[in-house]
Amino acid sequence: MPFDFRRFDIYRKVPKDLTQPTYTGAIISICCCLFILFLFLSELTGFITTEVVNELYVDDPDKDSGGKIDVSLNISLPNLHCELVGLDIQDEMGRHEVGHIDNSMKIPLNNGAGCRFEGQFSINKVPGNFHVSTHSATAQPQNPDMTHIIHKLSFGDTLQVQNVHGAFNALGGADRLTSNPLASHDYILKIVPTVYEDKNGKQRYSYQYTVANKEYVAYSHTGRIIPAIWFRYDLSPITVKYTERRQPLYRFITTICAIIGGTFTVAGILDSCIFTASEAWKKIQLGKIH
């Protein structure tokens, strides 16, 4: 007797003349197909969309930076002449720079009565401060007006990522125009290293920061008021990492198979229960008639 390979078929076919279509089965079949289509489109959207996950760890992510952090500062002082505005930088490694001018620009405002300072510079990865003041001016003014608007203060690379909403420019838009003109302003910053890794494995390094501020009137040893805008910073040991991830293909296929198989199985059980109940009800009705 020749070997019949068809005996391994676990999906045996039932002749059509032995099956019975019903209106209930048709409704359940249509609803089942629509439900499968809805779940399939939902899973397809999730498979195509890139997910951004975040994690925290203790480390210095950018070891190739040479211990430096790039800073971008953009600030307007509408009531202080540009020749009086200067940037000073100092930190715990002994750096003390008065009147930093590299990669900086001063733009006159209000017909020369005010000034907009834009600068890019680097700071060491140790606690320190940088401040906008009149300390580097040849002659100190009598009543320097330190009212200001901060347009931008950011550290590291600029991240333009839609799914990441962090405090990369927490002081952007800070308005101190109504403050005491002779007051000093202290902004205490806690800088948090941040890494963004795209789905190709490319990493970009930036820094978020939290800020607290206070306003006070400071006097020099001669009794004169010399206000300044201080940015005192310290680094957090915690690094935030954002990683782009996309659902693996095998997981997408597994989910689709589970959706199709599970939906048809549940629909088949439901149809069978309804059909059995309807047949039993018909028999009860026929019994009552006879």
Tab-separated table of C-alpha atoms in Angstrom:
chain	number	residue	atom	x	y	z
A	1	MET	CA	0.000	0.000	0.000
A	2	PRO	CA	1.610	3.340	-1.055
A	3	PHE	CA	2.392	5.855	1.655
A	4	ASP	CA	-0.228	8.610	1.816
A	5	PHE	CA	1.417	11.881	2.859
A	6	ARG	CA	-2.003	13.485	3.326
A	7	ARG	CA	-2.493	11.691	6.633
A	8	PHE	CA	-0.282	14.383	8.240
A	9	ASP	CA	-2.870	17.058	7.380
A	10	ILE	CA	-4.229	18.373	10.695
A	11	TYR	CA	-6.507	20.818	8.885
A	12	ARG	CA	-9.022	18.352	7.506
A	13	LYS	CA	-11.500	19.813	5.032
A	14	VAL	CA	-15.233	19.516	5.480
A	15	PRO	CA	-17.318	19.327	2.301
A	16	LYS	CA	-19.439	22.397	1.724
A	17	ASP	CA	-22.624	20.379	1.500
A	18	LEU	CA	-22.063	19.338	5.126
A	19	THR	CA	-21.870	22.911	6.435
A	20	GLN	CA	-24.748	25.196	7.308
A	21	PRO	CA	-24.456	29.008	7.025
A	22	THR	CA	-26.431	31.136	9.481
A	23	TYR	CA	-27.232	34.826	9.831
A	24	THR	CA	-25.653	34.855	13.284
A	25	GLY	CA	-22.465	33.293	11.925
A	26	ALA	CA	-22.330	35.901	9.148
A	27	ILE	CA	-22.673	38.786	11.640
A	28	ILE	CA	-20.018	37.315	13.927
A	29	SER	CA	-17.689	36.736	10.943
A	30	ILE	CA	-18.023	40.342	9.745
A	31	CYS	CA	-17.471	41.720	13.270
A	32	CYS	CA	-14.498	39.379	13.666
A	33	CYS	CA	-12.852	40.615	10.452
A	34	LEU	CA	-13.406	44.266	11.391
A	35	PHE	CA	-11.970	43.660	14.849
A	36	ILE	CA	-8.905	41.938	13.373
A	37	LEU	CA	-8.418	44.819	10.914
A	38	PHE	CA	-8.587	47.365	13.751
A	39	LEU	CA	-6.050	45.502	15.879
A	40	PHE	CA	-3.784	44.929	12.876
A	41	LEU	CA	-3.707	48.644	12.023
A	42	SER	CA	-3.030	49.508	15.676
A	43	GLU	CA	-0.104	47.092	15.846
A	44	LEU	CA	1.206	48.285	12.467
A	45	THR	CA	1.198	51.883	13.709
A	46	GLY	CA	3.102	50.843	16.822
A	47	PHE	CA	5.594	48.865	14.711
A	48	ILE	CA	6.290	51.797	12.378
A	49	THR	CA	6.507	54.408	15.159
A	50	THR	CA	9.860	54.880	16.878
A	51	GLU	CA	9.631	54.662	20.661
A	52	VAL	CA	11.905	56.712	22.922
A	53	VAL	CA	12.769	55.099	26.263
A	54	ASN	CA	14.821	56.682	29.029
A	55	GLU	CA	17.086	55.354	31.748
A	56	LEU	CA	19.243	56.760	34.539
A	57	TYR	CA	22.784	55.770	35.469
A	58	VAL	CA	25.829	57.176	37.263
A	59	ASP	CA	28.662	57.976	34.851
A	60	ASP	CA	30.238	60.700	32.726
A	61	PRO	CA	28.791	59.933	29.282
A	62	ASP	CA	31.027	62.232	27.214
A	63	LYS	CA	34.538	61.157	28.195
A	64	ASP	CA	35.980	62.512	24.931
A	65	SER	CA	35.040	66.127	25.736
A	66	GLY	CA	38.276	66.799	27.606
A	67	GLY	CA	36.393	67.708	30.761
A	68	LYS	CA	34.679	70.656	29.043
A	69	ILE	CA	31.055	71.671	28.506
A	70	ASP	CA	30.040	74.045	25.708
A	71	VAL	CA	27.748	76.878	26.811
A	72	SER	CA	25.535	79.135	24.705
A	73	LEU	CA	24.285	82.367	26.299
A	74	ASN	CA	21.990	85.004	24.793
A	75	ILE	CA	20.872	87.823	27.086
A	76	SER	CA	19.564	91.373	26.638
A	77	LEU	CA	20.232	94.262	29.027
A	78	PRO	CA	18.114	97.107	27.614
A	79	ASN	CA	19.495	99.758	29.988
A	80	LEU	CA	23.239	99.064	29.985
A	81	HIS	CA	25.717	100.221	27.328
A	82	CYS	CA	27.643	97.545	25.432
A	83	GLU	CA	31.062	98.923	26.448
A	84	LEU	CA	30.126	98.193	30.062
A	85	VAL	CA	28.895	94.615	29.537
A	86	GLY	CA	31.329	91.775	30.098
A	87	LEU	CA	31.392	88.047	30.847
A	88	ASP	CA	33.505	86.659	33.684
A	89	ILE	CA	34.204	82.945	34.262
A	90	GLN	CA	35.637	81.245	37.334
A	91	ASP	CA	35.601	77.748	38.837
A	92	GLU	CA	37.133	75.512	41.503
A	93	MET	CA	40.020	74.486	39.245
A	94	GLY	CA	41.451	77.995	39.592
A	95	ARG	CA	40.109	79.483	36.391
A	96	HIS	CA	39.352	83.198	36.741
A	97	GLU	CA	38.733	84.993	33.482
A	98	VAL	CA	37.461	88.574	33.428
A	99	GLY	CA	35.976	90.022	30.246
A	100	HIS	CA	35.746	86.875	28.114
A	101	ILE	CA	35.502	87.955	24.468
A	102	ASP	CA	36.140	84.830	22.340
A	103	ASN	CA	33.127	83.751	20.210
A	104	SER	CA	31.011	86.547	21.680
A	105	MET	CA	29.110	89.439	20.194
A	106	LYS	CA	27.530	92.616	21.589
A	107	ILE	CA	24.591	94.134	19.726
A	108	PRO	CA	23.464	97.666	20.696
A	109	LEU	CA	19.806	98.087	21.644
A	110	ASN	CA	17.566	101.136	22.100
A	111	ASN	CA	19.848	103.463	20.087
A	112	GLY	CA	22.901	102.355	22.029
A	113	ALA	CA	21.366	102.641	25.483
A	114	GLY	CA	21.112	98.884	25.862
A	115	CYS	CA	22.989	95.775	24.813
A	116	ARG	CA	22.351	92.222	23.700
A	117	PHE	CA	25.154	89.814	24.561
A	118	GLU	CA	25.547	86.563	22.616
A	119	GLY	CA	28.373	84.210	23.414
A	120	GLN	CA	29.599	80.642	23.100
A	121	PHE	CA	32.240	79.453	25.538
A	122	SER	CA	33.269	76.369	27.479
A	123	ILE	CA	33.369	75.603	31.190
A	124	ASN	CA	35.141	72.875	33.136
A	125	LYS	CA	33.190	69.969	34.586
A	126	VAL	CA	33.633	71.267	38.131
A	127	PRO	CA	31.493	73.616	40.256
A	128	GLY	CA	31.905	77.247	39.297
A	129	ASN	CA	30.127	80.263	37.931
A	130	PHE	CA	30.011	82.701	35.046
A	131	HIS	CA	28.443	86.107	35.355
A	132	VAL	CA	27.483	89.106	33.279
A	133	SER	CA	28.712	92.281	34.954
A	134	THR	CA	30.563	95.560	34.549
A	135	HIS	CA	33.714	94.185	36.231
A	136	SER	CA	35.723	94.279	32.999
A	137	ALA	CA	34.736	97.871	32.137
A	138	THR	CA	37.482	100.512	32.110
A	139	ALA	CA	35.446	102.757	34.396
A	140	GLN	CA	32.640	101.548	36.622
A	141	PRO	CA	29.294	103.299	36.080
A	142	GLN	CA	27.551	105.017	38.956
A	143	ASN	CA	24.241	103.169	38.750
A	144	PRO	CA	24.488	100.120	36.468
A	145	ASP	CA	21.051	98.788	35.547
A	146	MET	CA	21.025	94.969	35.493
A	147	THR	CA	17.413	94.432	34.449
A	148	HIS	CA	17.482	91.818	31.706
A	149	ILE	CA	15.802	89.170	29.580
A	150	ILE	CA	17.443	85.768	29.062
A	151	HIS	CA	16.688	84.478	25.586
A	152	LYS	CA	18.782	81.335	25.773
A	153	LEU	CA	21.071	79.463	28.125
A	154	SER	CA	21.957	75.950	27.030
A	155	PHE	CA	24.742	73.459	27.567
A	156	GLY	CA	26.175	70.957	25.072
A	157	ASP	CA	24.579	70.029	21.759
A	158	THR	CA	21.124	71.305	20.886
A	159	LEU	CA	18.601	68.459	20.746
A	160	GLN	CA	15.690	69.011	18.387
A	161	VAL	CA	13.756	65.824	19.109
A	162	GLN	CA	9.976	65.735	19.088
A	163	ASN	CA	9.542	62.968	21.677
A	164	VAL	CA	11.939	64.448	24.251
A	165	HIS	CA	10.669	67.349	26.348
A	166	GLY	CA	13.420	68.282	28.748
A	167	ALA	CA	14.716	71.383	30.503
A	168	PHE	CA	17.469	72.096	27.969
A	169	ASN	CA	16.751	75.837	27.999
A	170	ALA	CA	15.054	76.245	31.370
A	171	LEU	CA	15.923	79.949	31.628
A	172	GLY	CA	14.804	80.812	28.113
A	173	GLY	CA	12.318	83.673	28.317
A	174	ALA	CA	13.202	84.679	31.894
A	175	ASP	CA	12.123	88.328	32.208
A	176	ARG	CA	13.605	90.525	34.952
A	177	LEU	CA	12.802	93.924	33.426
A	178	THR	CA	10.639	94.931	36.390
A	179	SER	CA	13.261	94.036	39.000
A	180	ASN	CA	15.254	96.500	41.080
A	181	PRO	CA	17.759	98.004	38.586
A	182	LEU	CA	20.578	97.863	41.147
A	183	ALA	CA	19.881	94.308	42.272
A	184	SER	CA	22.145	91.342	41.608
A	185	HIS	CA	20.592	88.139	40.335
A	186	ASP	CA	21.741	84.690	41.394
A	187	TYR	CA	20.744	81.734	39.225
A	188	ILE	CA	21.722	78.432	40.873
A	189	LEU	CA	21.896	75.700	38.232
A	190	LYS	CA	22.031	71.931	38.672
A	191	ILE	CA	23.308	70.529	35.383
A	192	VAL	CA	22.231	67.000	34.407
A	193	PRO	CA	24.218	65.199	31.645
A	194	THR	CA	21.922	63.896	28.923
A	195	VAL	CA	22.580	61.397	26.110
A	196	TYR	CA	20.344	60.841	23.086
A	197	GLU	CA	20.962	57.705	21.025
A	198	ASP	CA	19.083	57.281	17.751
A	199	LYS	CA	18.084	53.945	16.229
A	200	ASN	CA	21.345	53.855	14.238
A	201	GLY	CA	23.398	53.984	17.441
A	202	LYS	CA	24.612	57.574	16.972
A	203	GLN	CA	24.877	59.460	20.263
A	204	ARG	CA	24.510	63.176	20.958
A	205	TYR	CA	25.495	64.752	24.251
A	206	SER	CA	23.580	67.588	25.840
A	207	TYR	CA	22.729	68.851	29.307
A	208	GLN	CA	19.483	69.662	31.032
A	209	TYR	CA	19.379	71.809	34.122
A	210	THR	CA	17.163	72.889	36.970
A	211	VAL	CA	17.287	76.430	38.265
A	212	ALA	CA	16.590	78.401	41.415
A	213	ASN	CA	17.100	82.137	41.655
A	214	LYS	CA	17.301	84.953	44.147
A	215	GLU	CA	17.595	88.730	43.911
A	216	TYR	CA	19.572	90.920	46.294
A	217	VAL	CA	21.542	94.177	46.524
A	218	ALA	CA	25.304	93.637	46.893
A	219	TYR	CA	27.799	96.228	48.107
A	220	SER	CA	31.537	96.320	47.398
A	221	HIS	CA	34.191	96.941	50.068
A	222	THR	CA	34.043	100.645	49.179
A	223	GLY	CA	30.310	100.751	49.829
A	224	ARG	CA	29.331	101.048	46.170
A	225	ILE	CA	26.606	98.909	44.638
A	226	ILE	CA	28.035	96.742	41.837
A	227	PRO	CA	25.260	94.435	40.601
A	228	ALA	CA	25.834	91.368	38.445
A	229	ILE	CA	23.938	88.466	36.909
A	230	TRP	CA	25.409	85.257	38.344
A	231	PHE	CA	25.023	81.762	36.975
A	232	ARG	CA	26.362	79.363	39.609
A	233	TYR	CA	26.472	75.770	38.441
A	234	ASP	CA	27.178	72.291	39.727
A	235	LEU	CA	26.993	68.950	37.917
A	236	SER	CA	24.737	66.076	38.844
A	237	PRO	CA	26.343	62.589	38.967
A	238	ILE	CA	23.183	61.130	37.412
A	239	THR	CA	23.035	60.841	33.612
A	240	VAL	CA	19.759	60.679	31.686
A	241	LYS	CA	19.845	58.574	28.522
A	242	TYR	CA	17.173	58.591	25.815
A	243	THR	CA	17.242	55.710	23.334
A	244	GLU	CA	15.221	55.302	20.142
A	245	ARG	CA	13.791	51.817	19.763
A	246	ARG	CA	11.600	50.129	17.204
A	247	GLN	CA	9.608	46.956	17.813
A	248	PRO	CA	11.391	43.866	16.372
A	249	LEU	CA	9.828	42.245	13.307
A	250	TYR	CA	9.473	38.859	14.985
A	251	ARG	CA	7.462	40.402	17.820
A	252	PHE	CA	5.182	42.157	15.321
A	253	ILE	CA	4.556	38.891	13.441
A	254	THR	CA	3.936	37.012	16.699
A	255	THR	CA	1.423	39.617	17.821
A	256	ILE	CA	-0.442	39.535	14.495
A	257	CYS	CA	-0.641	35.734	14.605
A	258	ALA	CA	-1.949	35.904	18.164
A	259	ILE	CA	-4.556	38.489	17.164
A	260	ILE	CA	-5.831	36.490	14.187
A	261	GLY	CA	-5.772	33.117	15.945
A	262	GLY	CA	-7.243	34.387	19.186
A	263	THR	CA	-10.012	36.378	17.510
A	264	PHE	CA	-11.106	33.499	15.256
A	265	THR	CA	-11.019	31.070	18.174
A	266	VAL	CA	-13.155	33.272	20.425
A	267	ALA	CA	-15.513	34.055	17.553
A	268	GLY	CA	-15.851	30.333	16.782
A	269	ILE	CA	-16.664	29.532	20.406
A	270	LEU	CA	-19.206	32.359	20.528
A	271	ASP	CA	-20.841	31.257	17.276
A	272	SER	CA	-20.972	27.659	18.442
A	273	CYS	CA	-22.603	28.635	21.723
A	274	ILE	CA	-25.214	30.783	19.983
A	275	PHE	CA	-25.951	28.075	17.402
A	276	THR	CA	-26.269	25.370	20.063
A	277	ALA	CA	-28.557	27.562	22.163
A	278	SER	CA	-30.752	28.424	19.183
A	279	GLU	CA	-31.078	24.739	18.186
A	280	ALA	CA	-31.987	23.804	21.737
A	281	TRP	CA	-34.605	26.558	21.836
A	282	LYS	CA	-36.096	25.316	18.560
A	283	LYS	CA	-36.402	21.802	19.997
A	284	ILE	CA	-38.103	23.147	23.116
A	285	GLN	CA	-40.578	25.087	20.978
A	286	LEU	CA	-41.305	22.020	18.829
A	287	GLY	CA	-41.866	19.994	22.009
A	288	LYS	CA	-44.417	22.497	23.228
A	289	ILE	CA	-46.298	22.399	19.911
A	290	HIS	CA	-46.549	18.605	19.917
